[in-house]
């Protein structure tokens, strides 16, 4: 039924001649997406000079996309611009803000702050992927949490507005979300943070964080069922679920640093399992690289959001960061995975979720039994 409705809807655009200026919504390996009357249209091009947010002049004929796969479905792409004539009218002003920086600073600032890939970032992105570090450079809940805590800490120290620190922090985060054009991972992180804070402040933590995340995932899927094909959606919600459930499983561990290690290991395993569905190689030292790079990225992100206007400082620091990545890449050893077992990967994640539920239920039952025994003996003692 939904397929028939979609085909009927896109048939209204097929055959139309396009001639006008449009903003690039997102760029991919072999083209970019723009919106025409709120409909996503894909433009194939081998030219790598285009960036998200660029204003381009486009001419061509709109055709139905043939051989649609999960990638196109996940991005709501059913139409393509045939034989496009493309001219750049105006480059993305935000990307241009970093034109006076050196190449390394320009690449990393665009990735870290704007989640934007520029034409020169292809090589470094491939290196980060081989090192299993590429997720650090996609704006997600990890980044929003750091940004929220930093902004909230600063505002809470200002006497006259400290009472409104959370509210002001969310306004700033929302403005940042607009700059990111509501990317899935960033939008999910913003809504999740807002719901968690609301639940804690006004509902006395009535709902668990993992329940809030599940509700949020359900809303995303309800709004756009094809989003289940989107890799950003899969990574974002799966890893967040693994981290929240792991934190719940290991909360009995008294040494918090040990709990964090367990969580990092499980999150790494999960990310590796998902990664091999799109990349046939994994890094032998991937976990070690993540442990090394996590504090480095904390520093990199803080420098990016606080000192992005200091050109010389950013140039020097991101040259240093690039040298670290090059050094790690030289020590890297990749192993090829010949068979991609999608069913096994799904089953392992499902087993982990069921295991966490069983552990939680057992913990609740144990606490209930202990409480009942305590009350029983207490009553006996009183009488």
mmCIF file of C-alpha atoms in Angstrom, residues 208 210-211 213-214 217 234-250 266 270 273-274 344-363:
data_model
loop_
_atom_site.group_PDB
_atom_site.id
_atom_site.type_symbol
_atom_site.label_atom_id
_atom_site.label_comp_id
_atom_site.label_asym_id
_atom_site.label_seq_id
_atom_site.Cartn_x
_atom_site.Cartn_y
_atom_site.Cartn_z
ATOM 1 C CA UNK A 208 14.446 4.806 32.277
ATOM 2 C CA UNK A 210 16.691 3.189 27.591
ATOM 3 C CA UNK A 211 12.870 3.397 27.504
ATOM 4 C CA UNK A 213 15.536 5.944 23.610
ATOM 5 C CA UNK A 214 13.216 3.110 22.493
ATOM 6 C CA UNK A 217 13.402 5.201 17.843
ATOM 7 C CA UNK A 234 21.462 2.156 12.926
ATOM 8 C CA UNK A 235 24.770 3.241 14.461
ATOM 9 C CA UNK A 236 23.249 5.998 16.567
ATOM 10 C CA UNK A 237 20.433 4.013 18.167
ATOM 11 C CA UNK A 238 22.225 0.668 18.410
ATOM 12 C CA UNK A 239 25.333 2.022 20.127
ATOM 13 C CA UNK A 240 23.263 4.228 22.439
ATOM 14 C CA UNK A 241 21.160 1.191 23.407
ATOM 15 C CA UNK A 242 24.268 -0.941 24.023
ATOM 16 C CA UNK A 243 25.828 1.763 26.215
ATOM 17 C CA UNK A 244 22.661 2.328 28.269
ATOM 18 C CA UNK A 245 22.010 -1.398 28.775
ATOM 19 C CA UNK A 246 25.678 -2.060 29.593
ATOM 20 C CA UNK A 247 25.650 0.692 32.174
ATOM 21 C CA UNK A 248 22.615 -0.944 33.761
ATOM 22 C CA UNK A 249 24.160 -4.436 33.711
ATOM 23 C CA UNK A 250 27.450 -3.373 35.301
ATOM 24 C CA UNK A 266 30.853 -3.892 24.399
ATOM 25 C CA UNK A 270 28.854 -3.677 18.558
ATOM 26 C CA UNK A 273 29.821 -5.930 14.014
ATOM 27 C CA UNK A 274 27.846 -3.156 12.311
ATOM 28 C CA UNK A 344 24.342 -13.470 13.044
ATOM 29 C CA UNK A 345 25.056 -9.790 13.735
ATOM 30 C CA UNK A 346 21.353 -9.083 14.299
ATOM 31 C CA UNK A 347 20.989 -12.193 16.476
ATOM 32 C CA UNK A 348 23.963 -11.251 18.690
ATOM 33 C CA UNK A 349 22.528 -7.792 19.358
ATOM 34 C CA UNK A 350 19.109 -9.278 20.066
ATOM 35 C CA UNK A 351 20.632 -11.813 22.480
ATOM 36 C CA UNK A 352 22.419 -9.030 24.342
ATOM 37 C CA UNK A 353 19.158 -7.084 24.723
ATOM 38 C CA UNK A 354 17.336 -10.174 26.039
ATOM 39 C CA UNK A 355 20.230 -10.947 28.392
ATOM 40 C CA UNK A 356 20.116 -7.420 29.827
ATOM 41 C CA UNK A 357 16.347 -7.734 30.347
ATOM 42 C CA UNK A 358 16.790 -11.087 32.146
ATOM 43 C CA UNK A 359 19.522 -9.646 34.395
ATOM 44 C CA UNK A 360 17.373 -6.629 35.222
ATOM 45 C CA UNK A 361 14.329 -8.780 36.033
ATOM 46 C CA UNK A 362 16.442 -11.077 38.203
ATOM 47 C CA UNK A 363 17.831 -8.060 40.050
#
